C-alpha atoms as one frame of an Amber mdcrd trajectory, in Angstrom:
protein
  68.465  76.446 -55.099  68.240  78.551 -58.744  65.551  78.957 -61.305  65.758
  75.916 -63.935  64.390  79.099 -66.278  67.467  78.721 -68.920  68.486  80.985
 -72.159  69.534  79.206 -75.589  71.710  80.969 -77.313  73.102  81.439 -80.659
  76.322  79.256 -81.170  79.847  81.960 -80.333  81.896  80.854 -83.113  85.670
  82.440 -82.187  87.578  82.421 -85.315  90.498  83.916 -86.774  89.437  85.935
 -89.993  90.916  86.947 -93.046  89.389  90.469 -94.295  89.622  90.441 -98.784
  91.666  88.459 -99.294  91.339  84.664-101.112  92.063  81.359 -99.851  94.757
  81.027-101.939  95.787  84.219-100.907  96.119  83.016 -97.369  97.783  79.933
 -98.470 101.333  81.688-100.380 101.797  84.924 -98.622  99.697  84.590 -94.956
  97.053  86.205 -92.849  96.676  89.845 -93.580  94.847  90.889 -91.383  94.305
  88.370 -88.588  90.669  88.729 -86.003  88.965  87.096 -84.404  85.553  87.093
 -84.164  83.047  86.306 -81.656  79.268  85.609 -83.585  80.807  87.364 -86.076
  81.800  90.969 -85.150  84.930  91.888 -84.196  87.516  95.493 -84.034  91.253
  93.713 -86.157  92.357  97.105 -83.873  92.279  94.285 -80.910  94.380  91.310
 -82.169  96.405  94.386 -84.046  98.095  97.108 -84.182  96.037  98.829 -86.678
  95.358 102.371 -85.924  92.634 102.784 -88.822  90.482 100.158 -90.263  91.733
  99.619 -93.709  88.100  98.860 -95.254  85.209 101.305 -95.908  83.124  99.989
 -92.934  82.591 100.775 -89.337  83.555  98.797 -86.739  81.120  96.672 -85.829
  79.802  96.700 -82.042  80.939  93.887 -79.405  78.815  90.589 -78.659  76.174
  92.123 -75.980  74.213  89.637 -73.801  71.285  90.139 -71.919  70.526  88.792
 -68.904  67.949  89.479 -65.440  69.438  90.337 -62.163  68.302  87.472 -59.128
  65.115  87.852 -57.788  63.355  86.151 -54.777  62.305  84.086 -57.027  66.037
  82.755 -58.082  68.663  83.173 -60.549  68.792  82.033 -64.119  70.507  80.056
 -65.995  71.920  81.047 -69.760  72.429  77.805 -71.730  75.771  79.022 -74.572
  77.434  77.075 -76.875  80.668  76.878 -77.274  82.210  76.281 -80.954  85.903
  77.210 -82.546  86.415  77.838 -85.889  89.175  79.145 -86.034  92.257  79.143
 -88.838  95.488  78.551 -86.977  94.772  79.542 -82.421  92.946  77.491 -80.295
  91.255  79.612 -77.970  90.541  80.773 -73.828  86.887  81.895 -73.272  85.434
  83.470 -70.409  83.460  86.129 -68.060  85.113  88.316 -66.012  83.556  87.441
 -62.200  81.287  84.549 -63.318  81.979  81.463 -63.144  81.145  79.172 -65.945
  79.810  74.804 -65.521  80.978  72.727 -68.254  78.446  70.041 -69.395  79.254
  68.996 -72.820  82.219  69.160 -74.819  81.702  67.550 -78.480  78.078  66.663
 -77.694  78.406  64.414 -75.673  76.727  64.762 -72.400  79.151  65.360 -69.271
  79.603  65.321 -65.605  79.097  68.651 -64.613  81.361  70.937 -63.522  83.056
  74.015 -62.500  85.873  76.493 -63.639  86.339  80.641 -64.283  87.763  79.755
 -68.262  87.115  77.165 -70.961  89.534  76.110 -73.356  88.025  75.639 -76.895
  91.052  73.648 -79.677  89.755  74.281 -83.086  86.597  72.336 -83.994  85.874
  71.701 -80.998  82.892  72.161 -78.990  81.816  73.060 -75.677  78.452  74.070
 -73.620  78.420  75.602 -70.928  75.781  77.198 -68.048  76.752  80.568 -66.868
  74.307  81.414 -63.955  73.017  85.703 -63.945  74.560  85.135 -59.418  75.180
  89.644 -60.521  78.344  88.218 -59.152  79.468  92.735 -58.508  76.385  94.563
 -56.300  77.688  97.627 -58.251  78.913  96.175 -61.597  76.132  95.493 -64.315
  78.212  95.103 -67.327  80.853  92.501 -67.435  83.273  91.422 -70.308  83.155
  88.738 -72.064  86.529  87.048 -73.658  89.039  85.216 -75.122  93.235  84.229
 -74.623  94.463  82.594 -77.190  96.295  79.949 -75.743 100.781  78.810 -75.722
  99.944  76.897 -79.187 101.815  75.902 -81.918 104.272  79.157 -81.168 102.700
  81.550 -82.000 103.735  84.772 -81.872 102.770  86.487 -79.056  99.736  89.432
 -79.163 101.082  92.830 -77.916 101.710  94.594 -74.408  97.947  94.547 -73.841
  95.925  92.669 -76.437  96.735  89.391 -75.319  93.195  90.381 -73.063  90.441
  90.320 -76.455  87.342  91.614 -74.272  85.186  90.414 -78.264  82.485  91.213
 -75.813  79.556  92.272 -72.744  77.854  90.534 -70.733  74.907  92.731 -68.941
  72.442  93.271 -66.194  70.717  96.378 -67.277  70.848  98.806 -70.849  74.099
 100.027 -70.433  75.915  99.779 -73.509  79.316 102.104 -71.798  82.749  99.185
 -71.993  83.082  97.368 -68.896  85.398  97.869 -66.758  85.880  94.786 -65.008
  89.283  92.315 -65.041  90.221  89.430 -66.243  89.957  86.119 -63.918  93.602
  85.979 -62.016  95.930  82.702 -63.357  93.683  81.618 -66.292  95.578  78.839
 -67.547  96.566  79.284 -70.986  99.058  76.194 -71.460  98.350  74.655 -74.547
  96.415  71.761 -73.685  92.870  70.419 -73.578  90.286  70.386 -70.595  91.497
  68.104 -67.963  91.518  64.547 -69.094  89.503  63.632 -65.805  86.503  66.742
 -65.635  85.077  65.206 -69.522  82.771  62.169 -67.425  80.285  60.728 -70.228
  77.365  60.857 -68.377  76.182  57.219 -71.070  79.523  55.411 -69.761  81.685
  53.499 -72.353  83.629  50.235 -71.655  85.891  49.994 -74.184  87.495  46.447
 -74.677  89.790  44.945 -76.090  90.876  47.086 -79.828  89.622  44.523 -82.754
  91.786  45.539 -85.896  95.252  43.763 -83.696  94.949  40.876 -81.976  98.562
  41.153 -80.592  98.685  44.354 -79.125  96.049  46.385 -77.160  96.147  49.803
 -79.076  95.530  48.666 -82.064  96.863  50.610 -85.738  99.264  53.378 -84.591
  99.213  56.700 -87.614 102.158  59.217 -87.097 101.816  62.349 -87.379 104.816
  63.369 -90.332 106.372  66.606 -91.172 109.273  67.259 -94.314 111.313  69.576
 -94.151 109.859  71.774 -97.485 107.054  70.988 -99.436 107.396  67.846-101.922
 105.792  69.855-104.747 106.795  66.481-107.364 103.598  65.008-105.051 100.971
  68.620-105.207 102.388  71.520-104.868 101.442  72.376-101.121 102.352  68.599
-100.025 103.742  68.263 -96.526 102.063  66.727 -93.746 101.267  63.313 -93.746
  99.378  61.046 -90.818  99.108  57.526 -91.535 101.776  55.024 -91.985 105.379
  55.750 -91.789 106.119  56.296 -94.914 105.101  59.650 -96.022 101.931  60.245
 -97.979 100.148  63.428 -97.414  96.284  63.167 -98.282  94.660  64.731-101.621
  90.861  64.444-102.328  90.374  63.908-105.731  86.887  65.905-106.451  87.092
  64.163-110.916  86.814  60.737-108.670  85.527  60.611-104.732  85.849  57.597
-103.065  82.636  57.069-102.400  82.091  56.183-105.980  84.294  53.201-105.262
  82.893  51.304-101.913  83.527  47.884-103.961  87.010  48.130-105.167  89.037
  45.204-103.564  92.042  46.056-105.324  95.427  48.672-104.717  94.128  51.673
-104.132  96.355  54.833-105.044  98.662  56.024-101.954  97.098  60.451-102.378
  94.497  58.963-101.106  95.248  57.317 -97.659  93.045  54.349 -96.957  93.299
  52.175 -94.378  90.289  49.230 -93.890  88.677  48.811 -91.338  86.280  45.392
 -91.736  85.399  45.166 -88.324  81.373  44.469 -86.626 103.340  68.566 -83.455
 100.824  69.659 -81.175  97.455  68.843 -84.705  94.232  68.394 -83.562  92.607
  66.523 -85.242  89.397  65.919 -86.051  87.381  61.793 -87.226  83.933  62.378
 -89.070  81.078  59.868 -88.405  81.927  58.582 -84.793  81.966  59.761 -81.414
  86.189  58.472 -80.231  87.380  57.688 -77.046  90.307  58.475 -74.918  92.286
  56.227 -73.813  95.494  58.349 -73.770  96.758  61.390 -74.366 100.687  62.313
 -72.979 102.936  65.133 -73.421 106.697  64.225 -74.036 106.725  60.649 -74.633
 107.366  58.719 -77.705 104.892  55.470 -78.040 104.669  53.622 -75.616 106.376
  54.872 -73.134 104.191  55.340 -69.729 100.922  53.752 -71.390  98.634  53.865
 -68.895  95.320  53.099 -71.166  92.254  54.734 -69.570  89.821  52.259 -70.176
  86.968  52.365 -67.958  84.457  55.417 -69.196  86.832  57.836 -70.579  86.155
  61.362 -72.517  84.823  61.089 -75.828  83.915  63.534 -77.754  85.032  64.215
 -81.830  88.391  66.246 -81.674  91.247  65.361 -79.215  94.488  67.825 -79.768
  97.795  65.044 -79.958  99.695  66.778 -77.514 103.024  68.473 -78.595 106.360
  65.248 -78.737 103.761  63.168 -77.144 100.352  61.038 -78.224  97.119  60.572
 -77.503  95.244  56.976 -78.511  91.624  56.509 -79.181  89.098  53.689 -79.625
  85.870  54.166 -82.051  82.924  51.989 -82.604  83.408  50.213 -86.230  79.130
  50.613 -86.351  78.896  53.429 -89.367  79.329  51.840 -92.376  81.339  53.590
 -95.776  84.291  56.749 -95.770  85.467  58.467 -92.901  87.709  61.302 -93.476
  89.937  61.706 -90.224  92.235  65.324 -90.281  94.081  67.594 -88.954  91.730
  71.111 -87.934  94.641  73.045 -88.026  93.836  74.671 -91.843  97.052  75.303
 -94.070  97.711  71.332 -92.074  95.067  70.084 -93.941  95.931  72.074 -96.393
  99.068  70.333 -96.572  97.653  67.160 -96.794  97.279  66.101 -92.665  94.029
  63.302 -93.122  94.136  60.068 -93.771  90.495  57.752 -94.209  89.214  55.389
 -92.951  86.870  52.763 -95.280  84.719  51.047 -92.117  82.666  47.977 -92.656
  83.553  47.575 -96.520  80.519  44.782 -97.124  78.330  46.654 -95.202  78.616
  49.992 -96.757  77.649  48.777 -99.782  74.979  46.796 -98.730  73.571  50.547
 -97.509  72.640  51.109-101.698  68.963  49.192-103.609  71.740  48.732-106.357
  75.344  49.569-106.210  74.716  50.534-110.136  71.308  52.425-109.782  71.487
  53.325-106.141  69.734  57.792-107.330  72.473  58.192-104.677  75.756  57.196
-106.257  73.935  58.133-109.352  73.162  62.222-108.016  77.088  61.718-106.848
  78.638  60.764-110.354  76.361  63.468-112.100  77.992  65.963-109.363  81.036
  64.984-109.891  80.426  66.118-114.339  79.721  68.578-113.217  82.488  70.037
-111.104  85.149  67.944-114.302  83.318  70.323-116.605  83.136  74.184-114.447
  87.435  72.717-113.265  87.863  71.632-117.144  87.520  75.195-118.165  90.348
  77.300-116.274  88.845  80.456-116.980  87.602  79.147-113.752  89.953  79.267
-111.945  91.221  81.243-109.496  91.290  85.094-109.559  88.626  83.830-112.614
  90.237  85.896-114.907  91.865  83.284-117.159  95.223  84.685-116.055  96.276
  81.371-114.619  95.829  78.618-117.921  99.115  78.152-118.396  99.831  77.799
-114.546  97.913  74.314-115.141  96.252  72.101-113.144  97.964  72.377-109.973
  97.654  75.315-109.565  94.400  75.716-109.288  93.698  72.441-107.417  98.102
  73.061-105.397  96.198  71.249-101.959  94.988  68.617-100.039  91.548  69.983
-101.789  90.357  69.506 -97.481
């Protein structure tokens, strides 16, 4: 039996990093020097044809995870928390010669299963356990690596750079580069972890959809993309999520929905509001809830091949919407308020791929002692007033030198605001 001594390390952050460029420049003209970081450190040359780092700084050392070798008392186990905070990439994480025991998905504990790798979508989180078995007796150093999954038709990395050795697991004090090789036959398809593998320990049994009495699948929300930017809506409007109408979502920071919980009229279409008054490929994330994934299928038009899993389905808060397919999710409407559901690909969200869910509006109003006198709401109003004063001075607009004053508010805030 393995010893139960467990070490918890800080989260791995796997992300595409944009260096020395503003967010606006990245949206308009693309990433200048894409890189992949592990816990905040990386090497531009790993993901690019870069021979010299174009900034006045040393290339940081790769991340190191030091572990204790097995003893007569057993093998130590190490808990790793993985999160992908990428701009646009889906990563497959692995440690050479070490199996991963996956124990939770988006903080939902699951029945453990073993694999050589784990696919981490944008915004997803996994807890995995690594046993320090020292699998090769004469080898003390092993690469910790990621590979980029085949999502979103991204260009392939240069030959030899599709396997990004971002860190090292070490059984000793060596600082030499490991000589190990990546596990063979790692699956790089653009897909979530296997549907059947994600079995929550605390089971749910999903009943009929409360928001649709005639169909078992409830509301239908369609991802739409226009052939070009719809600048008459807002300059970067290109995606929508919701009804069959093309309605990109945009936040109004001057007057957020949170201040209108008692509103009963017709909502501004750009708020993309779905009322839930009940007691390409994209990574879709819902705030305020875990949801059950009842079905996830590619290359099928809804409702073709409909086959819902209602008895303890996978449960999490970020799901892959498969290419040319659909995903069906269900959540308990037990958290009154206004919740956003959005794509976790940064520029898709920026282009409007989101909607709001107004959940149990009357109960949401009832959360505050007095809707007019609530301290929380009054603090929100003061924050909005501060924003209005700041945003109303064009000298504060990017790049901060007053050169964009003549461009107008649309140039200052051209995207969805997410």
